CSV table of C-alpha atoms and ligand atoms in Angstrom, one decimal:
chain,number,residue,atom,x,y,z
A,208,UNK,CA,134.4,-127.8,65.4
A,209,UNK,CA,134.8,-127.3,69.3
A,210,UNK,CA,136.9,-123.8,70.1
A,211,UNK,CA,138.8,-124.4,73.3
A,212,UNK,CA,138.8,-121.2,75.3
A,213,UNK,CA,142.3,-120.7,75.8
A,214,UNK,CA,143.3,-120.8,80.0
A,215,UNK,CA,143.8,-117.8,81.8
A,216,UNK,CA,147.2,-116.9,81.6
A,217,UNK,CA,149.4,-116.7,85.0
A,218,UNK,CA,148.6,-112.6,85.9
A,219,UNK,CA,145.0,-113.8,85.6
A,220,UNK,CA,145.3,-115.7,89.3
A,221,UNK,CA,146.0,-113.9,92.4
A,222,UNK,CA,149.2,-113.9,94.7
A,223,UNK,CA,148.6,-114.8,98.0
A,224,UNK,CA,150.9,-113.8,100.7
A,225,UNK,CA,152.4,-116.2,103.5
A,226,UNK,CA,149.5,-116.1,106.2
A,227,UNK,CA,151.4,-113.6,109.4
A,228,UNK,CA,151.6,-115.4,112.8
A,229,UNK,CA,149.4,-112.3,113.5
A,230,UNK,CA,147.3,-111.1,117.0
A,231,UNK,CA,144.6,-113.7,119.3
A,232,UNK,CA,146.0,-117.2,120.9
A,233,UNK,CA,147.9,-119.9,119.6
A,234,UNK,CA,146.4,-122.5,116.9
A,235,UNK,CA,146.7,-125.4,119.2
A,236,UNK,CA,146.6,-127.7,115.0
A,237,UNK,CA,143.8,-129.4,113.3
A,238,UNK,CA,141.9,-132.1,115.9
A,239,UNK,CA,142.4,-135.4,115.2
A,240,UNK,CA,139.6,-138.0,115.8
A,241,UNK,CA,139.6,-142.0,115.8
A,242,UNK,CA,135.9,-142.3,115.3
A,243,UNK,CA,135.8,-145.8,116.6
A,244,UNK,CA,137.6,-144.4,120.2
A,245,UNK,CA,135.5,-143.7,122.7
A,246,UNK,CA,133.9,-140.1,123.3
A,247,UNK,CA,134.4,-140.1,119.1
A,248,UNK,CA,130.7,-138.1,118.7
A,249,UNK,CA,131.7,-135.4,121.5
A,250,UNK,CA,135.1,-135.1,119.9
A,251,UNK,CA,133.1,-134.9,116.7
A,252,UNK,CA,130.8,-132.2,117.4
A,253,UNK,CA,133.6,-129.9,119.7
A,254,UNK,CA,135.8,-129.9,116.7
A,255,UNK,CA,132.8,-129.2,114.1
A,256,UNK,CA,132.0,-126.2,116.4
A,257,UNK,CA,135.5,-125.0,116.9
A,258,UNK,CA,136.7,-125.5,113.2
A,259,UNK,CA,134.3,-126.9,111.1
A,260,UNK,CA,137.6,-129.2,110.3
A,261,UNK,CA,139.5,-132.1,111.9
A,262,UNK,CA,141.3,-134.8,110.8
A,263,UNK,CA,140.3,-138.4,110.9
A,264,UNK,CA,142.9,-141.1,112.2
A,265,UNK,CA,142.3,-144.7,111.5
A,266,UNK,CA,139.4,-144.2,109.3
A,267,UNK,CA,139.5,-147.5,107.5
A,268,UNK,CA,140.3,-146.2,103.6
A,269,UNK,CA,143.3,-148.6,102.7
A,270,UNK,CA,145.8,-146.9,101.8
A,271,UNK,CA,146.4,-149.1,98.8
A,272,UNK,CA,142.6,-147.9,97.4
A,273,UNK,CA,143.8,-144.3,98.3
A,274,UNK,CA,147.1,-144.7,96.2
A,275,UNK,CA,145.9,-146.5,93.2
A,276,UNK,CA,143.1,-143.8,92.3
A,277,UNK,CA,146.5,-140.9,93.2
A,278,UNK,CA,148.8,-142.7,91.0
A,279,UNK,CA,145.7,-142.9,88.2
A,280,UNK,CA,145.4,-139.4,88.6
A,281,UNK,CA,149.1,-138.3,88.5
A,282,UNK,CA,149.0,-140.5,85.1
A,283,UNK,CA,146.5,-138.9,83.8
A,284,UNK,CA,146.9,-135.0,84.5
A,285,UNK,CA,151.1,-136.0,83.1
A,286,UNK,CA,149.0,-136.8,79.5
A,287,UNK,CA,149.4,-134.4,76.7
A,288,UNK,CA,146.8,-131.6,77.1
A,289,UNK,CA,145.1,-131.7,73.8
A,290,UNK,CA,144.2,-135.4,75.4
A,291,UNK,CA,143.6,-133.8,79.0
A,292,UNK,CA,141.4,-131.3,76.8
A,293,UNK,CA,139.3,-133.9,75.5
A,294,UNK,CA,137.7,-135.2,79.2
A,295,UNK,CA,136.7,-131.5,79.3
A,296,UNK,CA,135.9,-128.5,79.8
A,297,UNK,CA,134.5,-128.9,83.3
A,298,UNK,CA,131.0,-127.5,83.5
A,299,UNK,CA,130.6,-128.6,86.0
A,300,UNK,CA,131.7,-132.3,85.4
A,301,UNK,CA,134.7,-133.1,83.5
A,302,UNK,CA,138.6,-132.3,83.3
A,303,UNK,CA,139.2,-128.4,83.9
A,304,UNK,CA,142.7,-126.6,83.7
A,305,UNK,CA,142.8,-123.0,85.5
A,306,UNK,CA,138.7,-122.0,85.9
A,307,UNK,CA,136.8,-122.7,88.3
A,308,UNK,CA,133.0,-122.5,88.5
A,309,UNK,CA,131.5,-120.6,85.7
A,310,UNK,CA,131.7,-116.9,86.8
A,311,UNK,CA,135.5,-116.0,86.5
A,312,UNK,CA,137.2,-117.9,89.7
A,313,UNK,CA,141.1,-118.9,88.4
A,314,UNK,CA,143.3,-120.7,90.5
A,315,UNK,CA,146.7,-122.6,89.8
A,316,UNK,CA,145.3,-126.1,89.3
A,317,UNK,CA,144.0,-128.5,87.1
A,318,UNK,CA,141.5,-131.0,88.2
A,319,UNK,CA,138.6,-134.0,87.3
A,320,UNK,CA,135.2,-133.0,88.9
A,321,UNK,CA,133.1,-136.8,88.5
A,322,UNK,CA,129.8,-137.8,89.4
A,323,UNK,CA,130.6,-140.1,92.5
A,324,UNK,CA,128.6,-143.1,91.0
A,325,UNK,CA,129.7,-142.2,87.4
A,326,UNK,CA,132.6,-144.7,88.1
A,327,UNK,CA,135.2,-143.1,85.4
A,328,UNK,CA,133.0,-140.4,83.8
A,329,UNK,CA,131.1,-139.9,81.2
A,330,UNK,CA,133.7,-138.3,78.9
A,331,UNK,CA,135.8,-141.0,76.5
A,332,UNK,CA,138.2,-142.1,76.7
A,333,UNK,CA,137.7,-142.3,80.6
A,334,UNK,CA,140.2,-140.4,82.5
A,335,UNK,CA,140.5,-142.4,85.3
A,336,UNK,CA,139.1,-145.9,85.9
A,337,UNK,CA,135.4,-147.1,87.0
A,338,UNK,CA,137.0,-150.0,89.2
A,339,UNK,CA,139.2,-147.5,91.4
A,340,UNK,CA,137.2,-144.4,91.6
A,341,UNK,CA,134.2,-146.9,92.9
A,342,UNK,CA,136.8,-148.9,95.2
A,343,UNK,CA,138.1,-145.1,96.8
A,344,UNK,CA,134.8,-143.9,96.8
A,345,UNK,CA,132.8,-146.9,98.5
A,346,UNK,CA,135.4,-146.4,101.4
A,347,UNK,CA,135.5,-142.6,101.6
A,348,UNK,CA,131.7,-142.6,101.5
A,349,UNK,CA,131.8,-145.1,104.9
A,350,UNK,CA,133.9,-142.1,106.9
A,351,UNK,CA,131.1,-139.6,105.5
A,352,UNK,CA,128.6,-141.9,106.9
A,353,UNK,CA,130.5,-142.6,109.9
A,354,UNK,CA,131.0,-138.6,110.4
A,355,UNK,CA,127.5,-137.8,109.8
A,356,UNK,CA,126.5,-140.7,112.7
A,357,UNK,CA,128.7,-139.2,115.1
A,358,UNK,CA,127.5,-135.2,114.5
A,359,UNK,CA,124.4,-137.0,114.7
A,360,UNK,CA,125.0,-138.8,118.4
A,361,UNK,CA,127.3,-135.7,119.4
A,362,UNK,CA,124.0,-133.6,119.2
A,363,UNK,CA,121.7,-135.8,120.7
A,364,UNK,CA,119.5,-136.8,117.5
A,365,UNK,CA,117.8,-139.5,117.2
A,366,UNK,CA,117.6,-141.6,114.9
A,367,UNK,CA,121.5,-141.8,115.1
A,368,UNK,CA,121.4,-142.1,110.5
A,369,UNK,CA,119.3,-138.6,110.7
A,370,UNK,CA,121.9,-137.0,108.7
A,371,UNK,CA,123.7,-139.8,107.0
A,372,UNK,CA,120.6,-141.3,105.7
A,373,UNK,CA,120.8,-137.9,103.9
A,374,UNK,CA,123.8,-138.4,101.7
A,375,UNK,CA,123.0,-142.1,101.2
A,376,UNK,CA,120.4,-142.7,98.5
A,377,UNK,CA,120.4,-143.6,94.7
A,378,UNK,CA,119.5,-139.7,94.1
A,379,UNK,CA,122.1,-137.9,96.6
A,380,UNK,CA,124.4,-135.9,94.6
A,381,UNK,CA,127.8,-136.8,95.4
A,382,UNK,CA,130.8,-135.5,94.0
A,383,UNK,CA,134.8,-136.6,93.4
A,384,UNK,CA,137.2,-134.1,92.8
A,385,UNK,CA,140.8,-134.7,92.2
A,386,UNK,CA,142.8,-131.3,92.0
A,387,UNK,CA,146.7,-131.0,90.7
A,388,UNK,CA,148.2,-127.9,91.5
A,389,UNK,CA,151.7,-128.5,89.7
A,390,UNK,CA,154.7,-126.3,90.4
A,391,UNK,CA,154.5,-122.8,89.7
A,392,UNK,CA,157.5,-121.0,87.6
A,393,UNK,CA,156.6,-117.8,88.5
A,394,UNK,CA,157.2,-118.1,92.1
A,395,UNK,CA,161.1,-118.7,91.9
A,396,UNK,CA,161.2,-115.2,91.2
A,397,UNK,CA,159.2,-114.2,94.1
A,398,UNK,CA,160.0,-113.7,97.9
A,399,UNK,CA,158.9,-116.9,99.6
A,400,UNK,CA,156.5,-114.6,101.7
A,401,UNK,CA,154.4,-115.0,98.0
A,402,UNK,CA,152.4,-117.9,96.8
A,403,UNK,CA,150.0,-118.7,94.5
A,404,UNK,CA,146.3,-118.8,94.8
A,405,UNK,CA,145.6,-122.5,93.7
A,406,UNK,CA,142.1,-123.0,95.2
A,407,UNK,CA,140.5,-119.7,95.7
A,408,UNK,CA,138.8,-119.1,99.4
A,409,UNK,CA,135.5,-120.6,100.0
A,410,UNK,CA,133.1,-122.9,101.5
A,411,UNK,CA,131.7,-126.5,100.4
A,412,UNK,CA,127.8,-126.5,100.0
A,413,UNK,CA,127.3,-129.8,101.1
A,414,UNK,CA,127.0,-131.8,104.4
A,415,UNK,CA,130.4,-132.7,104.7
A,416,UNK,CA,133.5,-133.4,102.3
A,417,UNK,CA,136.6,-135.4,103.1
A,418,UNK,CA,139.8,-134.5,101.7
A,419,UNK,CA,142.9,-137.0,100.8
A,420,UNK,CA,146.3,-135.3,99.7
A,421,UNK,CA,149.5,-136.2,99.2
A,422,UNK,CA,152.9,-134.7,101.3
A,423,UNK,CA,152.5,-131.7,100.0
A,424,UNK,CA,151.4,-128.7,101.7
A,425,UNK,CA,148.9,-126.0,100.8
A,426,UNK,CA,145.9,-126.3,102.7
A,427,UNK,CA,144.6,-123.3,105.0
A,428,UNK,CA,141.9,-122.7,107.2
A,429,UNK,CA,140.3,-119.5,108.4
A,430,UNK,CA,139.6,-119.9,111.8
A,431,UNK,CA,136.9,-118.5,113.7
A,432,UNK,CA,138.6,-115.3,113.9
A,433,UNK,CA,139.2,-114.9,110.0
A,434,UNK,CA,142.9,-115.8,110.6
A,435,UNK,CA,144.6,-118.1,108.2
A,436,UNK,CA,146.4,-121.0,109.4
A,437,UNK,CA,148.2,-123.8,107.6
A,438,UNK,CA,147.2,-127.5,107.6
A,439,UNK,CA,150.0,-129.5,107.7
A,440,UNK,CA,149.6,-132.3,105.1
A,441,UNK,CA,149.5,-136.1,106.6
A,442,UNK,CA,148.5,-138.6,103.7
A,443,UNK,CA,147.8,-141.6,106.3
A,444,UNK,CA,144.8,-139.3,107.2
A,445,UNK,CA,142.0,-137.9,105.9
A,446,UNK,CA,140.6,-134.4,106.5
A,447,UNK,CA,137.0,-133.3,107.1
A,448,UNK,CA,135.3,-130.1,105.9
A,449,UNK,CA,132.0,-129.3,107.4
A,450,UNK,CA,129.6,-128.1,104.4
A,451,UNK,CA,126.9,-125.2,104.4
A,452,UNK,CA,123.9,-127.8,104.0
A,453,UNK,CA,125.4,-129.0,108.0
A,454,UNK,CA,125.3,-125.6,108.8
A,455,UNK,CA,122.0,-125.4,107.7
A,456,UNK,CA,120.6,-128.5,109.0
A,457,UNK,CA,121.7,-128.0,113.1
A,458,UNK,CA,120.4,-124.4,112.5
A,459,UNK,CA,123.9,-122.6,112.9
A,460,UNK,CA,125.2,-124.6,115.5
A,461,UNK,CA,128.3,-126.5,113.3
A,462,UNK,CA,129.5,-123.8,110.9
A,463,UNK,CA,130.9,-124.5,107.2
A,464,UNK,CA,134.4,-123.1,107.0
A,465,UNK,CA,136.0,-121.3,104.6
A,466,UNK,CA,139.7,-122.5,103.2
A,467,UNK,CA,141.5,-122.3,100.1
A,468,UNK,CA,144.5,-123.9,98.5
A,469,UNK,CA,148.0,-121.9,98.0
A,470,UNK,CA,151.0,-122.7,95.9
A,471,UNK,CA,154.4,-122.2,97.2
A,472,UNK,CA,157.4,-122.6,95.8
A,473,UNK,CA,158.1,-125.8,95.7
A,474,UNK,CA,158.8,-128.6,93.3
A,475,UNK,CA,156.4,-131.5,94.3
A,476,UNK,CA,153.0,-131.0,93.0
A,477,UNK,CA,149.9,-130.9,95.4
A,478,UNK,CA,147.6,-133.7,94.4
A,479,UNK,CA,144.2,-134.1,96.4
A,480,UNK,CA,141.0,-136.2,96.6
A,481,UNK,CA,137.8,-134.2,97.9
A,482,UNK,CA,134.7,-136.2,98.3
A,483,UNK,CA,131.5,-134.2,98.4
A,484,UNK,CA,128.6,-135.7,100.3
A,485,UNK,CA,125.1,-134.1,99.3
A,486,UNK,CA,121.6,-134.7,99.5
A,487,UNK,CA,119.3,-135.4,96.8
A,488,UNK,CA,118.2,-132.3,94.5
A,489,UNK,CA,114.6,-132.7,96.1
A,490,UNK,CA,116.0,-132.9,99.8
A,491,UNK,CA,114.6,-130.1,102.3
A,492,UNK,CA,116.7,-127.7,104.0
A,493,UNK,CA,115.4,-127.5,107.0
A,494,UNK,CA,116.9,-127.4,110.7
A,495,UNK,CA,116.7,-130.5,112.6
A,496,UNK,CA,113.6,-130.3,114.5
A,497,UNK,CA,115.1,-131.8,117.8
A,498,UNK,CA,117.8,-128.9,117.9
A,499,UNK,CA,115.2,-126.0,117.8
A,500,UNK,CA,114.7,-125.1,121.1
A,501,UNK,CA,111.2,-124.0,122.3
A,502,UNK,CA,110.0,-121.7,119.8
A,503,UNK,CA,113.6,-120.9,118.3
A,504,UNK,CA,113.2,-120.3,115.1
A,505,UNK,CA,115.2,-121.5,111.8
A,506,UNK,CA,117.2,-119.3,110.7
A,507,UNK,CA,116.8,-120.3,107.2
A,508,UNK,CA,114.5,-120.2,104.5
A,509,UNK,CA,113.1,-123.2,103.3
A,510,UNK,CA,114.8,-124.6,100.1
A,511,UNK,CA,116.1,-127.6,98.9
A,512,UNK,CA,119.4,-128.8,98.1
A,513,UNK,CA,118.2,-128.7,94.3
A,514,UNK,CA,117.7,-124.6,94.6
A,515,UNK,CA,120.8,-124.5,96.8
A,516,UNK,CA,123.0,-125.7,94.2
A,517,UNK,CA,121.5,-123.8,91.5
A,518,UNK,CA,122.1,-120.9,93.3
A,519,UNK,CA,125.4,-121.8,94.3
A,520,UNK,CA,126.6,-121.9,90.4
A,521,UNK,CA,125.5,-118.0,90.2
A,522,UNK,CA,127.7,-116.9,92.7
A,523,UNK,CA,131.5,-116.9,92.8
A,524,UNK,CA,133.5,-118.9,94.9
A,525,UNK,CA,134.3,-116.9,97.6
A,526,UNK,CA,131.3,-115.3,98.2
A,527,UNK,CA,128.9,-116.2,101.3
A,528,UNK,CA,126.6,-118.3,99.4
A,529,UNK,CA,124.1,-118.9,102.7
A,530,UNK,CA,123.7,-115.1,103.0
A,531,UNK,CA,120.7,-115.1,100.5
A,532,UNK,CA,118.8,-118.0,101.8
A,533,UNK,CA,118.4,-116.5,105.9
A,534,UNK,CA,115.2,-115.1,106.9
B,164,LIG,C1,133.1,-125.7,95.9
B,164,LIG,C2,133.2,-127.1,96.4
B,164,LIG,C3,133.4,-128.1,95.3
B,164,LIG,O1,134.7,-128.1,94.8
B,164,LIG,C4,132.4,-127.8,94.1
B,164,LIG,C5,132.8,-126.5,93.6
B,164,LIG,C6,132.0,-126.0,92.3
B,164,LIG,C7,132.8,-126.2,91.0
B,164,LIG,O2,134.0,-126.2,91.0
B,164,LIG,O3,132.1,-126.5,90.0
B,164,LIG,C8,131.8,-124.4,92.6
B,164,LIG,C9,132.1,-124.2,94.1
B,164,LIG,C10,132.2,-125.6,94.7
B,164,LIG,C11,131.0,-123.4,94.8
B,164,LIG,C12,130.4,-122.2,94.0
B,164,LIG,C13,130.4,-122.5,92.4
B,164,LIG,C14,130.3,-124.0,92.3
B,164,LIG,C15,132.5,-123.5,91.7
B,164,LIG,C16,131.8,-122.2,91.9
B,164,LIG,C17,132.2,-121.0,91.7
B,164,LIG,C18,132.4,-129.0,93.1
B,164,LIG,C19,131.0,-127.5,94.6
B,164,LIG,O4,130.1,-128.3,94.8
B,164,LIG,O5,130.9,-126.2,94.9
């Protein structure tokens, strides 16, 4: 017999409080980058280094590929949950309801973590269908390419697919995640200064991940100076989130950013798409040699992607997961 551990109840999962306007200058919003405009890999690369986030405008994912896999989604998490149950528990792949990770993280959500190339999953009966996760991902894993070209061209490397090349073999580990964060009762007896925690603060391991939502807000960013700022939502775009692997690959230069997803009190569910573009398990993590400067040295120790991610399912999710591997 399988025992279901029960989910965490509600006073298991942190409140978060509105993020205050706060001290230090004005978020001038999240960059926005056409990649096929000219100047794309400079625009690339400033907002990499300013944010390690931007948004992508007219990125070529058809909307129509984009909505099918949401509405599947929606469909699926609106099942019964003894049927949502069976697809799981998530460790890591699979449906999970309220846990994140293995070590304790909570957050207001439910979600399907896939393999990328596992089409529907390996869990039956499928949650979601083989023909529209491969359509949605086949298109989002051309703006990860495109991305990874321009940081690429932005920073002077050559060969321009340095990077990309990375994330594009049989054996690169590539993720889908589709997150639900429904409406949450206990907020309409709240202030609405309080929200939530949904997705717990933290960074993405991997080179880069691009991020799909629907209208509703929830996103935040911590900028450079550990402020929180909102992202507004905009479903005709997608969002980029630069990855500790990135980091670790242009030796510091583009840092991974930490962000988090809150629930406010509102009564349209959050419902997002992350892609997760990684290297193979035997990949090396080592700085690109053409952005050490004369005997600058890496400021990492080397490792692979395989003992990076290992790692990364000891710790918990907000915790600085690079910290261990500098020299
Ligand atoms: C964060 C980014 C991706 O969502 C993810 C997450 C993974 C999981 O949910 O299984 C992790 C988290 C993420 C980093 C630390 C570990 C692993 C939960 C957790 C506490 C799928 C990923 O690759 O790393």
């Amino acid at each position: 017999m399988v025992v279901l551990a029960k989910p965490p109840a509600l006073d298991q999962i942190s409140l978060v409080r509105s993020p205050e306007p706060g001290a230090g200058p004005p978020f001038p919003g999240v960059p926005a980058v056409d990649l096929s405009a000219p100047g794309a890999a400079l625009a690339v690369v400033d907002a990499c280094e300013r944010f390690g986030f931007f948004k992508v405008v007219n990125h070529g994912v058809p909307a129509g590929v984009a909505d099918r896999l949401e509405a599947e989604a929606v469909a699926f998490f609106a099942r019964p949950q003894a049927e949502k149950d069976a697809s799981g528990p998530a460790d890591p792949l699979g449906y999970g309801c309220k846990r994140i990770g293995r070590n304790g993280d909570t957050g207001w959500l439910e979600y399907l973590l896939l393999a990328a190339d596992q089409g529907a999953g390996a869990s039956l009966p499928a949650p979601l269908s083989g023909d529209a996760v491969s359509e949605y991902v086949g298109a989002v894993r051309g703006v990860a390419a495109s991305v990874l070209e321009a940081v690429a061209e932005g920073l002077g490397v050559a060969p321009r697919d340095a990077l990309s090349r990375m994330v594009a073999g049989a054996a690169s580990d590539r993720a889908l995640r589709v997150n639900h964060y429904p409406p949450c009762p206990l907020l309409q007896r709240l202030p609405d200064s309080c929200s939530v925690t949904g997705f717990g603060e933290h960074t993405d391991p991997q080179l880069v991940s691009v991020l799909r939502s629907n209208d509703t807000a929830g996103l935040q960013l911590a900028l450079r100076d550990g402020r929180w700022v909102p992202v507004p939502p905009d479903r005709d775009a997608v969002f980029v989130i630069v990855g500790d692997s990135l980091e670790v690959l242009t030796n510091g230069r583009l840092k991974s950013v930490r962000h988090r997803v809150v629930v406010a009190n509102s009564r349209k569910p959050r419902v997002s798409m992350i892609y997760f573009a990684g290297p193979a398990p035997a990949q090396r993590m080592a700085p690109l040699p053409e952005l050490l400067g004369r005997g600058e040295q890496g400021l990492y120790r080397d490792f692979t992607w395989g003992d990076y991610k290992k790692a990364a399912y000891r710790t918990r999710l907000g915790d600085n997961r690079l910290d261990p591997f500098r020299v």
